[in-house]
Amino acid sequence: MHLSPVRAEDLHHALGRDQPALTSSVRRLEEVCGAPLFERSGRGIKFTAAGHVMLKWARRTRLDVDEARREIEDIGSGLSGTVRIGIIPTAAQFLLPRAVRQLIAEAPEIKLQTIVGLSDLLHPKLRTGELDMTIETESEPESGITSQILSEDPIVVAASASHEIFLGSPVLKDLCAYRWVLQPPGAPTRDWLDQTFERRNLPRPDVQIESSMLLMLPTLIAETGLLSFISRHHLRAGQLGAGLKEVNVKGTTMRRRMVVTYRDRSYLSPASHRLIALLATAAKGTSTL
């Protein structure tokens, strides 16, 4: 991570120490490390290579101390405290509410902090300790991260149940005659669908509306008559989008799995472990296979 030079006076103010005391502290730290940790950069200072190494380990130590404090506080307290969760929109809509309902029934004093987003937002926060766990789609194995499978989450072509496409038995080529509402390029589901058409030497879907707001897609499909590519969860009775129907075309089902992830050596509170178990139960109850 690149860090811009910091003015010395700003550093003194942030740490609440005057310049002589701060200089003395830095000097002692450098003596222990056996290398300079800072260097002058214009009117400010910046880390040396050794300083960046020290910063990495200082952050890790701070995280370890924070987690030790949380574990000590949890001794004998049972299901209590705060659980910090990062979660993708589909899981936030279909898995989390059922699990949280049961968790609150068992532990009325529990508190949850949730961030809803995609993996590129959630993973950095998990690694730095801002989140205890994430609920997202499965990705390549990552050093220091443990993943536990919760459920299958197939992505399928869908349209309004009254769409003319259901009058026949469409094949992939027939889908090229219609316009779509999809996530922007770069989203895993969008890229997978584009590549599916390209492998058959067909043009990519004709996208009329792009939206990164996944929860908007069912309504947009129903109101516009466009095709889309969404989780099969949306097609279940009683859900927003229940008036939609899957377009059964060979080779257009994207198989993916939903997982809960956490750092290998991180502390997970009893409440966190209980929430993971409840998420697994909720996932079984919402299976779309």
Tab-separated table of C-alpha atoms in Angstrom:
chain	number	residue	atom	x	y	z
A	1	MET	CA	0.000	0.000	0.000
A	2	HIS	CA	1.344	3.431	-0.960
A	3	LEU	CA	1.335	5.985	1.844
A	4	SER	CA	1.826	9.685	1.097
A	5	PRO	CA	4.384	11.674	3.129
A	6	VAL	CA	3.027	13.016	6.431
A	7	ARG	CA	3.870	16.411	7.881
A	8	ALA	CA	5.706	16.076	11.173
A	9	GLU	CA	3.407	18.561	12.927
A	10	ASP	CA	0.348	16.541	11.882
A	11	LEU	CA	1.939	13.382	13.297
A	12	HIS	CA	2.658	15.100	16.619
A	13	HIS	CA	-0.945	16.283	16.856
A	14	ALA	CA	-2.412	12.865	15.933
A	15	LEU	CA	-0.319	11.062	18.549
A	16	GLY	CA	-0.733	13.725	21.223
A	17	ARG	CA	3.009	14.001	21.808
A	18	ASP	CA	5.373	16.940	21.341
A	19	GLN	CA	8.245	16.738	18.864
A	20	PRO	CA	11.076	15.918	21.320
A	21	ALA	CA	9.092	13.048	22.889
A	22	LEU	CA	8.072	11.670	19.491
A	23	THR	CA	11.613	11.937	18.119
A	24	SER	CA	12.949	10.109	21.158
A	25	SER	CA	10.353	7.330	20.763
A	26	VAL	CA	11.190	6.887	17.090
A	27	ARG	CA	14.912	6.793	17.846
A	28	ARG	CA	14.458	4.068	20.465
A	29	LEU	CA	12.283	2.045	18.077
A	30	GLU	CA	14.891	2.333	15.320
A	31	GLU	CA	17.616	1.227	17.753
A	32	VAL	CA	15.600	-1.887	18.604
A	33	CYS	CA	14.933	-2.608	14.918
A	34	GLY	CA	18.483	-1.845	13.843
A	35	ALA	CA	17.344	0.208	10.836
A	36	PRO	CA	15.896	3.651	10.057
A	37	LEU	CA	12.100	3.584	9.797
A	38	PHE	CA	11.464	7.091	8.424
A	39	GLU	CA	13.107	9.481	5.991
A	40	ARG	CA	12.592	13.117	5.080
A	41	SER	CA	10.404	13.867	2.066
A	42	GLY	CA	10.080	17.581	1.370
A	43	ARG	CA	8.451	19.146	4.419
A	44	GLY	CA	7.192	15.807	5.667
A	45	ILE	CA	8.393	12.298	6.437
A	46	LYS	CA	7.683	8.912	4.887
A	47	PHE	CA	8.402	5.272	5.660
A	48	THR	CA	11.587	3.596	4.570
A	49	ALA	CA	11.445	-0.016	3.325
A	50	ALA	CA	12.074	-1.143	6.913
A	51	GLY	CA	9.354	1.230	8.084
A	52	HIS	CA	6.788	-0.411	5.809
A	53	VAL	CA	7.715	-3.807	7.258
A	54	MET	CA	7.311	-2.444	10.791
A	55	LEU	CA	3.935	-0.925	9.846
A	56	LYS	CA	2.699	-4.285	8.525
A	57	TRP	CA	3.627	-6.086	11.740
A	58	ALA	CA	2.336	-3.253	13.944
A	59	ARG	CA	-1.071	-3.501	12.271
A	60	ARG	CA	-1.069	-7.259	12.713
A	61	THR	CA	-0.098	-6.893	16.384
A	62	ARG	CA	-2.842	-4.337	16.938
A	63	LEU	CA	-5.359	-6.712	15.351
A	64	ASP	CA	-4.155	-9.569	17.570
A	65	VAL	CA	-4.452	-7.365	20.678
A	66	ASP	CA	-7.983	-6.277	19.721
A	67	GLU	CA	-9.051	-9.873	19.149
A	68	ALA	CA	-7.447	-10.996	22.429
A	69	ARG	CA	-9.447	-8.288	24.205
A	70	ARG	CA	-12.662	-9.435	22.523
A	71	GLU	CA	-12.011	-13.063	23.448
A	72	ILE	CA	-11.316	-12.165	27.069
A	73	GLU	CA	-14.492	-10.080	27.231
A	74	ASP	CA	-16.477	-12.997	25.817
A	75	ILE	CA	-15.323	-15.450	28.489
A	76	GLY	CA	-18.408	-16.507	30.379
A	77	SER	CA	-20.684	-14.097	28.504
A	78	GLY	CA	-22.157	-16.677	26.102
A	79	LEU	CA	-23.966	-15.404	23.042
A	80	SER	CA	-23.367	-11.683	23.279
A	81	GLY	CA	-21.246	-8.904	21.853
A	82	THR	CA	-21.045	-7.583	18.295
A	83	VAL	CA	-20.669	-9.597	15.088
A	84	ARG	CA	-19.352	-7.692	12.046
A	85	ILE	CA	-20.521	-9.157	8.744
A	86	GLY	CA	-19.840	-8.374	5.107
A	87	ILE	CA	-22.438	-9.864	2.794
A	88	ILE	CA	-23.333	-9.891	-0.888
A	89	PRO	CA	-26.839	-8.649	-1.847
A	90	THR	CA	-28.316	-12.069	-2.691
A	91	ALA	CA	-27.280	-13.545	0.656
A	92	ALA	CA	-28.429	-10.399	2.462
A	93	GLN	CA	-31.887	-10.842	0.977
A	94	PHE	CA	-32.362	-14.607	1.151
A	95	LEU	CA	-30.101	-16.041	3.882
A	96	LEU	CA	-29.347	-13.470	6.543
A	97	PRO	CA	-32.867	-12.495	7.732
A	98	ARG	CA	-33.876	-16.056	8.621
A	99	ALA	CA	-30.589	-16.733	10.444
A	100	VAL	CA	-30.690	-13.422	12.312
A	101	ARG	CA	-34.285	-13.990	13.428
A	102	GLN	CA	-33.226	-17.183	15.189
A	103	LEU	CA	-30.014	-15.662	16.568
A	104	ILE	CA	-31.894	-12.751	18.140
A	105	ALA	CA	-34.425	-15.170	19.624
A	106	GLU	CA	-31.555	-17.051	21.289
A	107	ALA	CA	-29.477	-13.986	22.194
A	108	PRO	CA	-31.610	-10.820	22.530
A	109	GLU	CA	-28.590	-8.659	23.464
A	110	ILE	CA	-26.533	-9.556	20.379
A	111	LYS	CA	-25.581	-6.733	18.017
A	112	LEU	CA	-24.817	-7.045	14.314
A	113	GLN	CA	-22.930	-4.672	12.040
A	114	THR	CA	-23.441	-5.441	8.350
A	115	ILE	CA	-21.894	-4.132	5.151
A	116	VAL	CA	-23.626	-5.133	1.920
A	117	GLY	CA	-21.409	-5.174	-1.159
A	118	LEU	CA	-19.481	-7.296	-3.623
A	119	SER	CA	-16.327	-9.268	-2.868
A	120	ASP	CA	-13.934	-6.574	-4.069
A	121	LEU	CA	-15.288	-4.326	-1.303
A	122	LEU	CA	-15.606	-6.967	1.404
A	123	HIS	CA	-12.322	-8.889	1.143
A	124	PRO	CA	-9.975	-6.006	2.068
A	125	LYS	CA	-12.112	-5.289	5.132
A	126	LEU	CA	-11.990	-8.948	6.154
A	127	ARG	CA	-8.203	-9.059	5.863
A	128	THR	CA	-7.690	-5.890	7.920
A	129	GLY	CA	-9.996	-7.139	10.673
A	130	GLU	CA	-12.826	-4.663	10.055
A	131	LEU	CA	-15.106	-7.656	9.456
A	132	ASP	CA	-15.359	-10.924	11.364
A	133	MET	CA	-16.731	-12.836	8.377
A	134	THR	CA	-18.138	-12.441	4.905
A	135	ILE	CA	-20.979	-14.263	3.173
A	136	GLU	CA	-20.304	-14.273	-0.566
A	137	THR	CA	-19.874	-16.464	-3.628
A	138	GLU	CA	-17.047	-18.996	-3.750
A	139	SER	CA	-13.778	-17.852	-5.328
A	140	GLU	CA	-10.259	-19.200	-5.733
A	141	PRO	CA	-8.590	-20.379	-2.472
A	142	GLU	CA	-6.774	-17.556	-0.720
A	143	SER	CA	-3.913	-17.782	1.755
A	144	GLY	CA	-5.003	-17.024	5.306
A	145	ILE	CA	-8.724	-17.311	4.488
A	146	THR	CA	-11.034	-20.207	5.342
A	147	SER	CA	-14.252	-20.798	3.397
A	148	GLN	CA	-17.206	-22.926	4.466
A	149	ILE	CA	-19.807	-23.834	1.843
A	150	LEU	CA	-23.359	-22.805	2.687
A	151	SER	CA	-25.391	-23.570	-0.429
A	152	GLU	CA	-25.607	-23.752	-4.188
A	153	ASP	CA	-26.776	-20.536	-5.841
A	154	PRO	CA	-27.519	-21.138	-9.553
A	155	ILE	CA	-27.775	-18.105	-11.858
A	156	VAL	CA	-30.337	-18.499	-14.640
A	157	VAL	CA	-31.876	-16.613	-17.539
A	158	ALA	CA	-35.224	-15.172	-16.457
A	159	ALA	CA	-38.080	-13.170	-17.909
A	160	SER	CA	-41.569	-12.037	-17.013
A	161	ALA	CA	-43.876	-15.060	-16.920
A	162	SER	CA	-45.947	-13.430	-19.678
A	163	HIS	CA	-42.959	-12.970	-22.024
A	164	GLU	CA	-43.405	-14.217	-25.592
A	165	ILE	CA	-40.251	-16.317	-25.316
A	166	PHE	CA	-42.266	-18.928	-23.392
A	167	LEU	CA	-44.529	-19.542	-26.406
A	168	GLY	CA	-41.890	-21.824	-27.933
A	169	SER	CA	-38.879	-23.924	-26.949
A	170	PRO	CA	-36.002	-21.450	-27.268
A	171	VAL	CA	-32.348	-22.296	-27.844
A	172	LEU	CA	-29.371	-20.039	-27.132
A	173	LYS	CA	-29.489	-18.362	-30.557
A	174	ASP	CA	-33.107	-17.316	-29.952
A	175	LEU	CA	-32.036	-15.236	-26.946
A	176	CYS	CA	-30.121	-12.919	-29.290
A	177	ALA	CA	-33.438	-11.547	-30.569
A	178	TYR	CA	-34.239	-9.873	-27.242
A	179	ARG	CA	-32.772	-7.082	-25.143
A	180	TRP	CA	-31.466	-7.553	-21.627
A	181	VAL	CA	-30.987	-5.902	-18.250
A	182	LEU	CA	-27.653	-7.033	-16.780
A	183	GLN	CA	-24.885	-6.062	-14.423
A	184	PRO	CA	-22.000	-4.084	-15.960
A	185	PRO	CA	-19.019	-5.886	-17.575
A	186	GLY	CA	-16.592	-7.135	-14.938
A	187	ALA	CA	-19.319	-8.605	-12.756
A	188	PRO	CA	-18.746	-12.400	-12.656
A	189	THR	CA	-22.270	-13.257	-13.815
A	190	ARG	CA	-22.129	-10.794	-16.722
A	191	ASP	CA	-18.717	-12.035	-17.887
A	192	TRP	CA	-19.833	-15.674	-17.679
A	193	LEU	CA	-22.932	-14.983	-19.789
A	194	ASP	CA	-20.994	-12.979	-22.393
A	195	GLN	CA	-18.483	-15.797	-22.734
A	196	THR	CA	-21.268	-18.376	-23.102
A	197	PHE	CA	-22.550	-16.585	-26.208
A	198	GLU	CA	-19.050	-16.037	-27.590
A	199	ARG	CA	-18.162	-19.732	-27.307
A	200	ARG	CA	-21.094	-20.469	-29.633
A	201	ASN	CA	-19.962	-17.722	-32.053
A	202	LEU	CA	-22.998	-15.629	-31.153
A	203	PRO	CA	-23.075	-11.902	-30.385
A	204	ARG	CA	-23.086	-10.914	-26.741
A	205	PRO	CA	-26.487	-10.119	-25.213
A	206	ASP	CA	-27.946	-6.815	-26.391
A	207	VAL	CA	-27.984	-4.909	-23.090
A	208	GLN	CA	-30.476	-2.062	-22.879
A	209	ILE	CA	-30.119	-1.431	-19.144
A	210	GLU	CA	-27.009	-1.946	-17.012
A	211	SER	CA	-27.426	-1.899	-13.248
A	212	SER	CA	-25.046	-2.724	-10.439
A	213	MET	CA	-27.984	-2.695	-8.010
A	214	LEU	CA	-28.858	-6.394	-7.940
A	215	LEU	CA	-32.045	-5.915	-5.954
A	216	MET	CA	-33.447	-3.778	-8.779
A	217	LEU	CA	-33.210	-6.532	-11.382
A	218	PRO	CA	-36.411	-8.511	-10.596
A	219	THR	CA	-38.536	-5.355	-10.758
A	220	LEU	CA	-36.836	-4.161	-13.936
A	221	ILE	CA	-37.428	-7.526	-15.613
A	222	ALA	CA	-41.101	-7.517	-14.679
A	223	GLU	CA	-41.729	-3.898	-15.693
A	224	THR	CA	-39.699	-3.759	-18.931
A	225	GLY	CA	-40.105	-7.208	-20.484
A	226	LEU	CA	-36.325	-7.523	-20.760
A	227	LEU	CA	-34.420	-10.756	-20.192
A	228	SER	CA	-31.932	-10.991	-17.350
A	229	PHE	CA	-29.506	-13.322	-15.580
A	230	ILE	CA	-30.252	-13.642	-11.878
A	231	SER	CA	-30.159	-15.997	-8.920
A	232	ARG	CA	-32.818	-18.685	-8.985
A	233	HIS	CA	-33.674	-17.529	-5.452
A	234	HIS	CA	-35.577	-14.605	-7.012
A	235	LEU	CA	-38.008	-16.956	-8.755
A	236	ARG	CA	-39.266	-18.611	-5.594
A	237	ALA	CA	-42.882	-18.112	-4.574
A	238	GLY	CA	-43.339	-15.278	-2.106
A	239	GLN	CA	-40.234	-13.405	-3.229
A	240	LEU	CA	-39.929	-10.135	-5.097
A	241	GLY	CA	-39.793	-11.331	-8.678
A	242	ALA	CA	-42.027	-14.351	-8.085
A	243	GLY	CA	-43.913	-13.262	-11.225
A	244	LEU	CA	-40.782	-14.124	-13.199
A	245	LYS	CA	-39.968	-17.424	-14.816
A	246	GLU	CA	-36.778	-19.244	-15.713
A	247	VAL	CA	-35.989	-19.491	-19.419
A	248	ASN	CA	-34.788	-23.082	-19.753
A	249	VAL	CA	-32.063	-23.007	-22.386
A	250	LYS	CA	-29.318	-25.613	-22.388
A	251	GLY	CA	-25.941	-24.297	-21.217
A	252	THR	CA	-27.192	-21.074	-19.623
A	253	THR	CA	-27.161	-22.057	-15.940
A	254	MET	CA	-24.145	-20.693	-14.080
A	255	ARG	CA	-23.298	-22.965	-11.159
A	256	ARG	CA	-21.919	-21.124	-8.169
A	257	ARG	CA	-21.771	-21.673	-4.424
A	258	MET	CA	-22.341	-19.364	-1.521
A	259	VAL	CA	-19.768	-19.516	1.283
A	260	VAL	CA	-18.967	-17.942	4.613
A	261	THR	CA	-15.332	-16.853	4.930
A	262	TYR	CA	-13.131	-15.735	7.814
A	263	ARG	CA	-9.440	-15.358	8.603
A	264	ASP	CA	-7.658	-18.592	9.531
A	265	ARG	CA	-6.172	-17.356	12.794
A	266	SER	CA	-8.811	-14.831	13.764
A	267	TYR	CA	-10.917	-15.037	16.885
A	268	LEU	CA	-14.552	-15.864	16.246
A	269	SER	CA	-16.884	-15.264	19.153
A	270	PRO	CA	-19.465	-17.846	20.249
A	271	ALA	CA	-22.085	-15.606	18.644
A	272	SER	CA	-20.179	-15.682	15.338
A	273	HIS	CA	-19.976	-19.472	15.399
A	274	ARG	CA	-23.682	-19.694	16.176
A	275	LEU	CA	-24.523	-17.340	13.319
A	276	ILE	CA	-22.499	-19.486	10.899
A	277	ALA	CA	-24.454	-22.568	12.003
A	278	LEU	CA	-27.765	-20.725	11.566
A	279	LEU	CA	-26.725	-19.496	8.113
A	280	ALA	CA	-25.999	-23.094	7.087
A	281	THR	CA	-29.472	-24.126	8.306
A	282	ALA	CA	-31.094	-21.186	6.500
A	283	ALA	CA	-29.232	-22.127	3.323
A	284	LYS	CA	-30.666	-25.650	3.412
A	285	GLY	CA	-34.137	-24.209	3.776
A	286	THR	CA	-33.731	-21.972	0.719
A	287	SER	CA	-32.179	-24.501	-1.663
A	288	THR	CA	-33.063	-23.809	-5.290
A	289	LEU	CA	-31.828	-27.096	-6.790
